[in-house]
Amino acid sequence: MAFQSILLDQPEGCRERSDCPTCFSDLNLDQIVKAVTAGKEEYNLQSFFYAALNEENAILYRQDILKDLEKQSVFSILQTFANQMKEVRKHVALSEKLYYHYSKEGWFLQAVRIYCNAVSQLAGSLSAAELHSDGLKNFCTYGNDVIRSESFQTLQDTAERLNSDLSAIQYCILIRGNCVRVQKSESEPDYSQDVAATFEKFRQGAVKDYRITYKHEKGMNSVESRIIECVAKLYPEIFTGLDDFCTKYSDFQEPKIRDFDREIQFYVSYLEYIAPLKQSGLEFCYPAVLTECRDIHVEQGFDLLLAKKLLSSGSAVVANDFELNGKERALIISGPNQGGKTTFARAFGQIHYLAALGYPVPGRSAKLLLFDRIYTHFEREEEMKNLSGKLQDDLIRIHAVLNQATANSIIIMNEIFSSTTLQDAILLGKKVMEQIRRLESVCVFVTFIDEMATLNDTTVSMVSTIVPDNPTERTYRIIRKAPDGLAYALSIAEKYRLTDSCIKERIQL
Amino acid sequence: MKVFLMYRDRDFELKKELPWNQEALFQDLELGTLLKTMAQDDEFLYQVSKEAVFTSLNDRESILYRQEILKDCMANPDVVRQLYTLSVQAQEAPKGHYWGTFVHFPNAILDSSVEVMSVLMDILKSIRAVGDTHSGAFVSGGFQRFWEMIREELSDDYFETVRQHLKDLKFNGGVLISAELTEGNKGTDYVLRKSAQTKQRWLERLFGTNAPAFSFYITDRDESGMRALSEIRDEGINLAANALSQSTEHVLSFFEMLRTELAFYIGCINLSEQLQHIGEPLAYPDPTDTGERYHCFQNLYDVCLALTKKESIIGNNLNCNDKSLILITGANQGGKSTFLRSIGLAQLMMQCGMFVPAESFQAGICTGLYTHYRREEDSTLESGKLDEELGRMSEIVDHLSPNALILFNESFAATNEREGSEIARQIVRALLERQMKLFFVTHLYEFAHDLFVHKTSQMIFLRAERQDDGQRTFQLAEGEPLKTSFGEDLYEKIFCESKQGG
């Protein structure tokens, strides 16, 4: 099959979207995208992140490409190519920005040379590399067709010849007062060496370097330009050839090559982002995609953004396991505050979304749902102003979610109904969960309400844990077990000597 | 061009690392007095003298090389001082020019270098003239080489070549620069060129009709154009400016080297004049090879004491050839420390090529001079003081190699006599076995007596003389260590007499 795009194997299908999915900010995916694409703004990669795939084949197409790219030999081929193409753009931009005629043309010529070299080198290197993915293999074939084409060959040959002609030019300038005279060079002796030789006998030890370092602008000033105009008159054939070249090849880049350069960065950027995490011992895996059942399973998953932050501050990253079996559809997360509940919920969403982009995900192994959409409902600071308004707002939003969600949707709710009484919260929570149970959507529900944890046989209770001896210390480990809020309360009370017996002891009758 | 008046084949570099124990040597040998006399209030002379004195030569030939040059200097002090003055003048040549200061334009760098170089060339001509007149009076190998070098390198032809360069570098005929094109068709690699042909034909060729050439003018109004042009011109002369500036620096360092090396001899002349003034003798020492045990001298006096007192003082005569341990005992204020100091000073002076304060002096070259003096200052804590002493001793041992010369002055007395003696005995025995040469002034009778009892041929025992009337002669003579407690002597004497009487 002819090469289409490195992001999709089918000509139809959506590889980029302009609008950001609503779940992005709740799951911190917006920050992840920002971090992954940092320094690569010129590629405008965000829109690729907004288009999650919902076909297994499309995901596998990307996973295969990424597996190829994880080989350092292949990865460095593409890094080289990317750097060269960056140079091409820089040179073209420079050529457009500059003022003087021969200056513009000179930089344009360099842009073409770098481009030709980049494409030839890429096609050659990929042919020699061991590739397994359809995507890269197809592109390799395409690239070799390009460089063998007559038009490309002519372009490259002409550029090289012009360049060597120009580099061979040697000229002399005589500056006398305000008069400048330019002519061809005739091997006059180097006078500086002559001076140095005369005083050679005095040479003692090392001396200061009196040379002034000139910072050369890329462009020319008026005098340089006028000198080059004189040089052009001394070598008219070469400079006419340059003029013709620049007119003829103003649009020299193959569109598909240019797209490839941009799209491959979707992979490169992510691999670069996770490389230090992998190096520190965190594991990533290519997830299996679940289309039929809901037996979601993740071993040692973690929040990608938080892991990066912890790593840079030298702290340990806590990874968690989770799974749903058979009829189970919902993970109910409870336990002490600051215990990693929200992080857990985010990681659940992130891992699913990253998988839908075709990426390897945080975790030792993963089986994930091929979702149609991720709905999130996280509490937000700005909504705390008006309590009654917030409850109403919560319900409206949940209603909207429940109207749209399907059995293939993922719903992540974090501390909703915190703005009402416990009785209300329990009641509303139970109702919402019942709805979700009927929809058969997969759900993560972070709550402070223990009663929610054991609603029915589709829910799984998971609890954030503490260090038994020191209740104020968090493990950030979320484990599958019934809520034990009381145990936690007891231990922390003991620490402050506020348990039943402690208080009795302290207050003597 | 090299000066080579300090070493036959290398420069005398200032600010080299001085021996680690220079502070101790300075203090123990009272070198300040010697150096101040050499310097005569000239800071530079002081610095050079100090570094020369501390940088000992370790072979006979190098020492004699300097001695010969020193003899030339002593015979021609006026010529040497004239050379020195010229070298000082040369070093002041850059003053008043922008040369060497923070300048950003090759043009300015070049112009100031041309100016400074012109001044330096005039001074070199003066040195040539001095040589032409006086070189015949110099007989040392070092100075003969020096004058020959001046004659050969600084010929009239050479001065003419330099004059022409300094004239050409003003570029009255314009600046010719070659260039190539680099990325973006920008001129690069600007190299200053000179036609091999005469100036007339060069201009003819350039402006003539044969070679195609194109030219343009920059109008006076076009300020940015003029600036851009002068930048290209500057880039063209950048390397030449660098070459001339570096050459200027090299010529200046030649003068600096000349000044530095002469400074040592000027210091020696100064010292000899002072000693002459107070009527003290000097001798050119006879250094013998490392490992040979020579120490034989006539009227060796403490030069610092003489300079301080400004009068002739009594020296010592001694022959302790073949000796490795010279143990000195005797009365307080009997001249022991003065003697020890005169040994150390003579050794340092001999090994830097100087004359020594004596009528004659012969000694073996040592691989290093070390002093271990009892330090008076921290006498508060006895045990702490012994720690300190042993610490210093241990540091010395870290640096020793065979045939070093070590001067002990009342060492290891910071504890009781028995302990001190045992420590001293063990140290001395070990050092002798390791082929060191030791001068040891001590009051430790047990230590000295024990050595005397087990005396070997490599030991000699000296005693500060004390005449019967209690007067001190400040001279040392060979003699058995005595118990220094004269009270006990008196007691014993009375008892013996009374026994005899009884």
mmCIF file of N, CA and C in Angstrom, chain B residues 279-387:
data_model
loop_
_atom_site.group_PDB
_atom_site.id
_atom_site.type_symbol
_atom_site.label_atom_id
_atom_site.label_comp_id
_atom_site.label_asym_id
_atom_site.label_seq_id
_atom_site.Cartn_x
_atom_site.Cartn_y
_atom_site.Cartn_z
ATOM 1 N N GLY B 279 84.313 46.239 55.912
ATOM 2 C CA GLY B 279 85.603 45.555 55.968
ATOM 3 C C GLY B 279 85.530 44.056 56.147
ATOM 4 N N GLU B 280 84.441 43.448 55.736
ATOM 5 C CA GLU B 280 84.353 41.990 55.844
ATOM 6 C C GLU B 280 84.782 41.347 54.533
ATOM 7 N N PRO B 281 85.405 40.183 54.606
ATOM 8 C CA PRO B 281 85.860 39.523 53.378
ATOM 9 C C PRO B 281 84.740 38.748 52.685
ATOM 10 N N LEU B 282 84.939 38.471 51.405
ATOM 11 C CA LEU B 282 84.055 37.518 50.728
ATOM 12 C C LEU B 282 84.911 36.542 49.949
ATOM 13 N N ALA B 283 84.329 35.370 49.716
ATOM 14 C CA ALA B 283 85.073 34.363 48.966
ATOM 15 C C ALA B 283 84.142 33.684 47.985
ATOM 16 N N TYR B 284 84.684 33.285 46.843
ATOM 17 C CA TYR B 284 83.890 32.464 45.930
ATOM 18 C C TYR B 284 84.047 31.031 46.390
ATOM 19 N N PRO B 285 82.963 30.407 46.798
ATOM 20 C CA PRO B 285 83.064 29.085 47.413
ATOM 21 C C PRO B 285 83.411 28.018 46.391
ATOM 22 N N ASP B 286 83.927 26.933 46.917
ATOM 23 C CA ASP B 286 84.250 25.791 46.080
ATOM 24 C C ASP B 286 83.248 24.684 46.382
ATOM 25 N N PRO B 287 82.254 24.560 45.550
ATOM 26 C CA PRO B 287 81.229 23.538 45.829
ATOM 27 C C PRO B 287 81.719 22.159 45.408
ATOM 28 N N THR B 288 81.511 21.177 46.236
ATOM 29 C CA THR B 288 81.876 19.816 45.842
ATOM 30 C C THR B 288 80.598 19.015 45.634
ATOM 31 N N ASP B 289 80.746 17.946 44.875
ATOM 32 C CA ASP B 289 79.557 17.229 44.434
ATOM 33 C C ASP B 289 78.726 16.696 45.587
ATOM 34 N N THR B 290 77.476 16.581 45.317
ATOM 35 C CA THR B 290 76.530 16.037 46.275
ATOM 36 C C THR B 290 77.022 14.677 46.746
ATOM 37 N N GLY B 291 76.918 14.459 48.039
ATOM 38 C CA GLY B 291 77.315 13.154 48.544
ATOM 39 C C GLY B 291 78.716 13.182 49.131
ATOM 40 N N GLU B 292 79.539 14.122 48.646
ATOM 41 C CA GLU B 292 80.872 14.223 49.239
ATOM 42 C C GLU B 292 80.778 15.071 50.496
ATOM 43 N N ARG B 293 81.432 14.588 51.547
ATOM 44 C CA ARG B 293 81.295 15.272 52.831
ATOM 45 C C ARG B 293 82.438 16.273 53.023
ATOM 46 N N TYR B 294 82.207 17.485 52.533
ATOM 47 C CA TYR B 294 83.188 18.541 52.748
ATOM 48 C C TYR B 294 82.545 19.679 53.523
ATOM 49 N N HIS B 295 83.251 20.230 54.422
ATOM 50 C CA HIS B 295 82.875 21.484 55.049
ATOM 51 C C HIS B 295 84.148 22.033 55.647
ATOM 52 N N CYS B 296 84.756 22.961 54.967
ATOM 53 C CA CYS B 296 86.066 23.435 55.385
ATOM 54 C C CYS B 296 86.129 24.925 55.081
ATOM 55 N N PHE B 297 86.350 25.737 56.099
ATOM 56 C CA PHE B 297 86.280 27.180 55.847
ATOM 57 C C PHE B 297 87.188 27.971 56.777
ATOM 58 N N GLN B 298 87.516 29.159 56.321
ATOM 59 C CA GLN B 298 88.313 30.096 57.104
ATOM 60 C C GLN B 298 87.475 31.339 57.333
ATOM 61 N N ASN B 299 87.404 31.729 58.597
ATOM 62 C CA ASN B 299 86.710 32.964 58.964
ATOM 63 C C ASN B 299 85.298 33.048 58.376
ATOM 64 N N LEU B 300 84.548 31.998 58.556
ATOM 65 C CA LEU B 300 83.145 32.017 58.138
ATOM 66 C C LEU B 300 82.357 32.811 59.181
ATOM 67 N N TYR B 301 81.743 33.900 58.738
ATOM 68 C CA TYR B 301 81.024 34.713 59.713
ATOM 69 C C TYR B 301 79.553 34.811 59.334
ATOM 70 N N ASP B 302 78.765 35.220 60.297
ATOM 71 C CA ASP B 302 77.329 35.381 60.075
ATOM 72 C C ASP B 302 77.103 36.717 59.382
ATOM 73 N N VAL B 303 76.824 36.656 58.084
ATOM 74 C CA VAL B 303 76.718 37.884 57.296
ATOM 75 C C VAL B 303 75.600 38.790 57.809
ATOM 76 N N CYS B 304 74.544 38.204 58.311
ATOM 77 C CA CYS B 304 73.421 39.018 58.791
ATOM 78 C C CYS B 304 73.803 39.776 60.069
ATOM 79 N N LEU B 305 74.546 39.083 60.912
ATOM 80 C CA LEU B 305 74.994 39.737 62.145
ATOM 81 C C LEU B 305 75.934 40.894 61.808
ATOM 82 N N ALA B 306 76.824 40.665 60.855
ATOM 83 C CA ALA B 306 77.759 41.713 60.449
ATOM 84 C C ALA B 306 77.012 42.915 59.888
ATOM 85 N N LEU B 307 75.993 42.622 59.048
ATOM 86 C CA LEU B 307 75.234 43.710 58.431
ATOM 87 C C LEU B 307 74.434 44.481 59.474
ATOM 88 N N THR B 308 73.918 43.750 60.475
ATOM 89 C CA THR B 308 73.125 44.401 61.513
ATOM 90 C C THR B 308 74.014 45.272 62.398
ATOM 91 N N LYS B 309 75.148 44.697 62.796
ATOM 92 C CA LYS B 309 76.050 45.437 63.686
ATOM 93 C C LYS B 309 76.857 46.484 62.946
ATOM 94 N N LYS B 310 76.906 46.320 61.604
ATOM 95 C CA LYS B 310 77.730 47.203 60.771
ATOM 96 C C LYS B 310 79.185 47.240 61.248
ATOM 97 N N GLU B 311 79.649 46.089 61.652
ATOM 98 C CA GLU B 311 81.062 46.015 62.020
ATOM 99 C C GLU B 311 81.575 44.605 61.764
ATOM 100 N N SER B 312 82.859 44.513 61.677
ATOM 101 C CA SER B 312 83.495 43.235 61.423
ATOM 102 C C SER B 312 83.291 42.337 62.644
ATOM 103 N N ILE B 313 82.939 41.091 62.416
ATOM 104 C CA ILE B 313 82.728 40.191 63.546
ATOM 105 C C ILE B 313 83.639 38.985 63.421
ATOM 106 N N ILE B 314 83.754 38.267 64.563
ATOM 107 C CA ILE B 314 84.666 37.130 64.595
ATOM 108 C C ILE B 314 84.039 35.946 63.886
ATOM 109 N N GLY B 315 84.755 35.341 62.982
ATOM 110 C CA GLY B 315 84.257 34.170 62.290
ATOM 111 C C GLY B 315 84.870 32.904 62.828
ATOM 112 N N ASN B 316 84.496 31.792 62.231
ATOM 113 C CA ASN B 316 85.008 30.505 62.658
ATOM 114 C C ASN B 316 85.854 29.856 61.578
ATOM 115 N N ASN B 317 86.863 29.145 62.026
ATOM 116 C CA ASN B 317 87.637 28.327 61.113
ATOM 117 C C ASN B 317 87.346 26.886 61.464
ATOM 118 N N LEU B 318 87.168 26.084 60.469
ATOM 119 C CA LEU B 318 86.839 24.705 60.792
ATOM 120 C C LEU B 318 87.120 23.810 59.597
ATOM 121 N N ASN B 319 87.514 22.622 59.903
ATOM 122 C CA ASN B 319 87.604 21.602 58.881
ATOM 123 C C ASN B 319 86.806 20.415 59.374
ATOM 124 N N CYS B 320 85.676 20.216 58.828
ATOM 125 C CA CYS B 320 84.909 19.027 59.206
ATOM 126 C C CYS B 320 84.602 18.220 57.955
ATOM 127 N N ASN B 321 85.580 18.063 57.125
ATOM 128 C CA ASN B 321 85.447 17.164 55.977
ATOM 129 C C ASN B 321 85.198 15.750 56.483
ATOM 130 N N ASP B 322 84.501 14.981 55.710
ATOM 131 C CA ASP B 322 84.159 13.589 56.033
ATOM 132 C C ASP B 322 83.194 13.447 57.203
ATOM 133 N N LYS B 323 82.657 14.548 57.679
ATOM 134 C CA LYS B 323 81.741 14.442 58.814
ATOM 135 C C LYS B 323 80.289 14.577 58.349
ATOM 136 N N SER B 324 79.435 13.783 58.983
ATOM 137 C CA SER B 324 78.014 13.891 58.675
ATOM 138 C C SER B 324 77.229 14.473 59.842
ATOM 139 N N LEU B 325 77.803 14.376 61.035
ATOM 140 C CA LEU B 325 77.131 14.965 62.184
ATOM 141 C C LEU B 325 78.082 15.929 62.870
ATOM 142 N N ILE B 326 77.664 17.174 62.929
ATOM 143 C CA ILE B 326 78.433 18.157 63.663
ATOM 144 C C ILE B 326 77.595 18.553 64.853
ATOM 145 N N LEU B 327 78.007 18.106 66.032
ATOM 146 C CA LEU B 327 77.226 18.348 67.231
ATOM 147 C C LEU B 327 77.850 19.494 68.018
ATOM 148 N N ILE B 328 77.050 20.479 68.337
ATOM 149 C CA ILE B 328 77.587 21.678 68.971
ATOM 150 C C ILE B 328 76.981 21.836 70.355
ATOM 151 N N THR B 329 77.815 21.934 71.324
ATOM 152 C CA THR B 329 77.341 22.152 72.692
ATOM 153 C C THR B 329 78.091 23.349 73.255
ATOM 154 N N GLY B 330 77.753 23.707 74.442
ATOM 155 C CA GLY B 330 78.543 24.757 75.076
ATOM 156 C C GLY B 330 77.702 25.853 75.669
ATOM 157 N N ALA B 331 78.412 26.868 76.110
ATOM 158 C CA ALA B 331 77.800 27.913 76.914
ATOM 159 C C ALA B 331 76.733 28.680 76.154
ATOM 160 N N ASN B 332 75.774 29.192 76.910
ATOM 161 C CA ASN B 332 74.795 30.107 76.340
ATOM 162 C C ASN B 332 75.514 31.355 75.871
ATOM 163 N N GLN B 333 74.931 31.984 74.876
ATOM 164 C CA GLN B 333 75.526 33.210 74.346
ATOM 165 C C GLN B 333 76.948 32.979 73.868
ATOM 166 N N GLY B 334 77.260 31.725 73.557
ATOM 167 C CA GLY B 334 78.629 31.413 73.155
ATOM 168 C C GLY B 334 78.815 31.408 71.650
ATOM 169 N N GLY B 335 77.790 31.798 70.904
ATOM 170 C CA GLY B 335 77.944 31.891 69.452
ATOM 171 C C GLY B 335 77.482 30.652 68.710
ATOM 172 N N LYS B 336 76.734 29.769 69.396
ATOM 173 C CA LYS B 336 76.293 28.541 68.728
ATOM 174 C C LYS B 336 75.264 28.827 67.630
ATOM 175 N N SER B 337 74.269 29.650 67.977
ATOM 176 C CA SER B 337 73.221 29.956 67.000
ATOM 177 C C SER B 337 73.791 30.753 65.842
ATOM 178 N N THR B 338 74.686 31.660 66.141
ATOM 179 C CA THR B 338 75.318 32.456 65.097
ATOM 180 C C THR B 338 76.082 31.560 64.137
ATOM 181 N N PHE B 339 76.798 30.596 64.734
ATOM 182 C CA PHE B 339 77.543 29.648 63.905
ATOM 183 C C PHE B 339 76.602 28.855 62.999
ATOM 184 N N LEU B 340 75.535 28.365 63.607
ATOM 185 C CA LEU B 340 74.579 27.557 62.849
ATOM 186 C C LEU B 340 73.998 28.369 61.691
ATOM 187 N N ARG B 341 73.697 29.623 61.990
ATOM 188 C CA ARG B 341 73.123 30.500 60.970
ATOM 189 C C ARG B 341 74.136 30.741 59.843
ATOM 190 N N SER B 342 75.414 30.919 60.234
ATOM 191 C CA SER B 342 76.416 31.174 59.202
ATOM 192 C C SER B 342 76.581 29.966 58.291
ATOM 193 N N ILE B 343 76.404 28.769 58.856
ATOM 194 C CA ILE B 343 76.454 27.543 58.040
ATOM 195 C C ILE B 343 75.312 27.537 57.026
ATOM 196 N N GLY B 344 74.107 27.829 57.522
ATOM 197 C CA GLY B 344 72.934 27.814 56.655
ATOM 198 C C GLY B 344 73.017 28.869 55.567
ATOM 199 N N LEU B 345 73.393 30.092 55.962
ATOM 200 C CA LEU B 345 73.471 31.180 54.996
ATOM 201 C C LEU B 345 74.514 30.895 53.923
ATOM 202 N N ALA B 346 75.670 30.416 54.352
ATOM 203 C CA ALA B 346 76.730 30.147 53.387
ATOM 204 C C ALA B 346 76.287 29.084 52.388
ATOM 205 N N GLN B 347 75.565 28.089 52.904
ATOM 206 C CA GLN B 347 75.087 27.025 52.018
ATOM 207 C C GLN B 347 74.128 27.576 50.967
ATOM 208 N N LEU B 348 73.159 28.379 51.423
ATOM 209 C CA LEU B 348 72.184 28.949 50.488
ATOM 210 C C LEU B 348 72.880 29.858 49.473
ATOM 211 N N MET B 349 73.809 30.689 49.978
ATOM 212 C CA MET B 349 74.479 31.633 49.087
ATOM 213 C C MET B 349 75.340 30.894 48.077
ATOM 214 N N MET B 350 76.031 29.866 48.540
ATOM 215 C CA MET B 350 76.857 29.093 47.626
ATOM 216 C C MET B 350 75.993 28.452 46.540
ATOM 217 N N GLN B 351 74.871 27.901 46.961
ATOM 218 C CA GLN B 351 74.065 27.135 46.014
ATOM 219 C C GLN B 351 73.209 27.999 45.104
ATOM 220 N N CYS B 352 73.232 29.329 45.297
ATOM 221 C CA CYS B 352 72.583 30.159 44.295
ATOM 222 C C CYS B 352 73.630 30.911 43.471
ATOM 223 N N GLY B 353 74.881 30.563 43.657
ATOM 224 C CA GLY B 353 75.913 31.130 42.799
ATOM 225 C C GLY B 353 76.580 32.363 43.354
ATOM 226 N N MET B 354 76.252 32.717 44.578
ATOM 227 C CA MET B 354 76.825 33.917 45.167
ATOM 228 C C MET B 354 78.201 33.636 45.784
ATOM 229 N N PHE B 355 78.850 34.720 46.185
ATOM 230 C CA PHE B 355 80.024 34.591 47.043
ATOM 231 C C PHE B 355 79.521 34.287 48.451
ATOM 232 N N VAL B 356 80.427 33.882 49.338
ATOM 233 C CA VAL B 356 80.004 33.595 50.709
ATOM 234 C C VAL B 356 80.809 34.452 51.683
ATOM 235 N N PRO B 357 80.243 34.686 52.875
ATOM 236 C CA PRO B 357 80.936 35.515 53.857
ATOM 237 C C PRO B 357 82.010 34.710 54.588
ATOM 238 N N ALA B 358 83.173 34.680 53.994
ATOM 239 C CA ALA B 358 84.283 33.923 54.581
ATOM 240 C C ALA B 358 85.550 34.304 53.836
ATOM 241 N N GLU B 359 86.668 33.867 54.369
ATOM 242 C CA GLU B 359 87.907 34.065 53.622
ATOM 243 C C GLU B 359 88.115 32.934 52.628
ATOM 244 N N SER B 360 87.658 31.757 53.015
ATOM 245 C CA SER B 360 87.585 30.671 52.045
ATOM 246 C C SER B 360 86.475 29.733 52.494
ATOM 247 N N PHE B 361 85.932 29.020 51.538
ATOM 248 C CA PHE B 361 84.804 28.154 51.882
ATOM 249 C C PHE B 361 84.714 27.030 50.871
ATOM 250 N N GLN B 362 84.679 25.832 51.412
ATOM 251 C CA GLN B 362 84.470 24.673 50.558
ATOM 252 C C GLN B 362 83.404 23.813 51.226
ATOM 253 N N ALA B 363 82.414 23.392 50.462
ATOM 254 C CA ALA B 363 81.367 22.553 51.061
ATOM 255 C C ALA B 363 80.701 21.703 50.001
ATOM 256 N N GLY B 364 80.136 20.601 50.457
ATOM 257 C CA GLY B 364 79.389 19.740 49.553
ATOM 258 C C GLY B 364 78.035 20.363 49.222
ATOM 259 N N ILE B 365 77.582 20.070 48.025
ATOM 260 C CA ILE B 365 76.262 20.565 47.626
ATOM 261 C C ILE B 365 75.209 19.682 48.297
ATOM 262 N N CYS B 366 74.214 20.307 48.894
ATOM 263 C CA CYS B 366 73.171 19.499 49.540
ATOM 264 C C CYS B 366 71.924 19.479 48.675
ATOM 265 N N THR B 367 71.120 18.441 48.867
ATOM 266 C CA THR B 367 69.904 18.314 48.061
ATOM 267 C C THR B 367 68.772 19.152 48.623
ATOM 268 N N GLY B 368 68.985 19.692 49.805
ATOM 269 C CA GLY B 368 67.948 20.531 50.377
ATOM 270 C C GLY B 368 68.429 21.013 51.728
ATOM 271 N N LEU B 369 68.027 22.218 52.093
ATOM 272 C CA LEU B 369 68.429 22.751 53.389
ATOM 273 C C LEU B 369 67.193 22.857 54.270
ATOM 274 N N TYR B 370 67.287 22.315 55.464
ATOM 275 C CA TYR B 370 66.142 22.319 56.371
ATOM 276 C C TYR B 370 66.588 22.813 57.733
ATOM 277 N N THR B 371 65.715 23.542 58.387
ATOM 278 C CA THR B 371 66.037 23.992 59.734
ATOM 279 C C THR B 371 64.977 23.486 60.690
ATOM 280 N N HIS B 372 65.442 22.993 61.817
ATOM 281 C CA HIS B 372 64.496 22.602 62.854
ATOM 282 C C HIS B 372 64.926 23.316 64.130
ATOM 283 N N TYR B 373 64.305 24.469 64.330
ATOM 284 C CA TYR B 373 64.681 25.292 65.471
ATOM 285 C C TYR B 373 63.612 25.185 66.541
ATOM 286 N N ARG B 374 64.062 25.307 67.723
ATOM 287 C CA ARG B 374 63.104 25.387 68.822
ATOM 288 C C ARG B 374 62.386 26.717 68.694
ATOM 289 N N ARG B 375 61.084 26.649 68.698
ATOM 290 C CA ARG B 375 60.294 27.870 68.549
ATOM 291 C C ARG B 375 59.954 28.402 69.932
ATOM 292 N N GLU B 376 60.303 29.633 70.164
ATOM 293 C CA GLU B 376 60.118 30.183 71.504
ATOM 294 C C GLU B 376 58.662 30.495 71.817
ATOM 295 N N GLU B 377 57.950 30.927 70.784
ATOM 296 C CA GLU B 377 56.629 31.529 71.018
ATOM 297 C C GLU B 377 55.667 30.710 71.899
ATOM 298 N N ASP B 378 55.267 29.528 71.401
ATOM 299 C CA ASP B 378 54.207 28.851 72.154
ATOM 300 C C ASP B 378 54.779 27.950 73.252
ATOM 301 N N SER B 379 55.210 28.588 74.314
ATOM 302 C CA SER B 379 55.820 27.820 75.392
ATOM 303 C C SER B 379 54.834 27.558 76.514
ATOM 304 N N THR B 380 53.566 27.804 76.242
ATOM 305 C CA THR B 380 52.572 27.666 77.310
ATOM 306 C C THR B 380 52.375 26.221 77.727
ATOM 307 N N LEU B 381 52.073 25.396 76.730
ATOM 308 C CA LEU B 381 51.781 24.002 77.045
ATOM 309 C C LEU B 381 52.948 23.120 76.628
ATOM 310 N N GLU B 382 53.590 22.503 77.593
ATOM 311 C CA GLU B 382 54.784 21.724 77.278
ATOM 312 C C GLU B 382 54.488 20.570 76.319
ATOM 313 N N SER B 383 53.458 19.810 76.639
ATOM 314 C CA SER B 383 53.163 18.660 75.789
ATOM 315 C C SER B 383 52.757 19.123 74.393
ATOM 316 N N GLY B 384 51.971 20.197 74.333
ATOM 317 C CA GLY B 384 51.552 20.739 73.041
ATOM 318 C C GLY B 384 52.758 21.179 72.243
ATOM 319 N N LYS B 385 53.738 21.674 72.929
ATOM 320 C CA LYS B 385 54.920 22.164 72.243
ATOM 321 C C LYS B 385 55.732 21.016 71.640
ATOM 322 N N LEU B 386 55.796 19.924 72.397
ATOM 323 C CA LEU B 386 56.505 18.764 71.851
ATOM 324 C C LEU B 386 55.760 18.230 70.621
ATOM 325 N N ASP B 387 54.449 18.218 70.719
ATOM 326 C CA ASP B 387 53.627 17.828 69.566
ATOM 327 C C ASP B 387 53.998 18.661 68.355
#
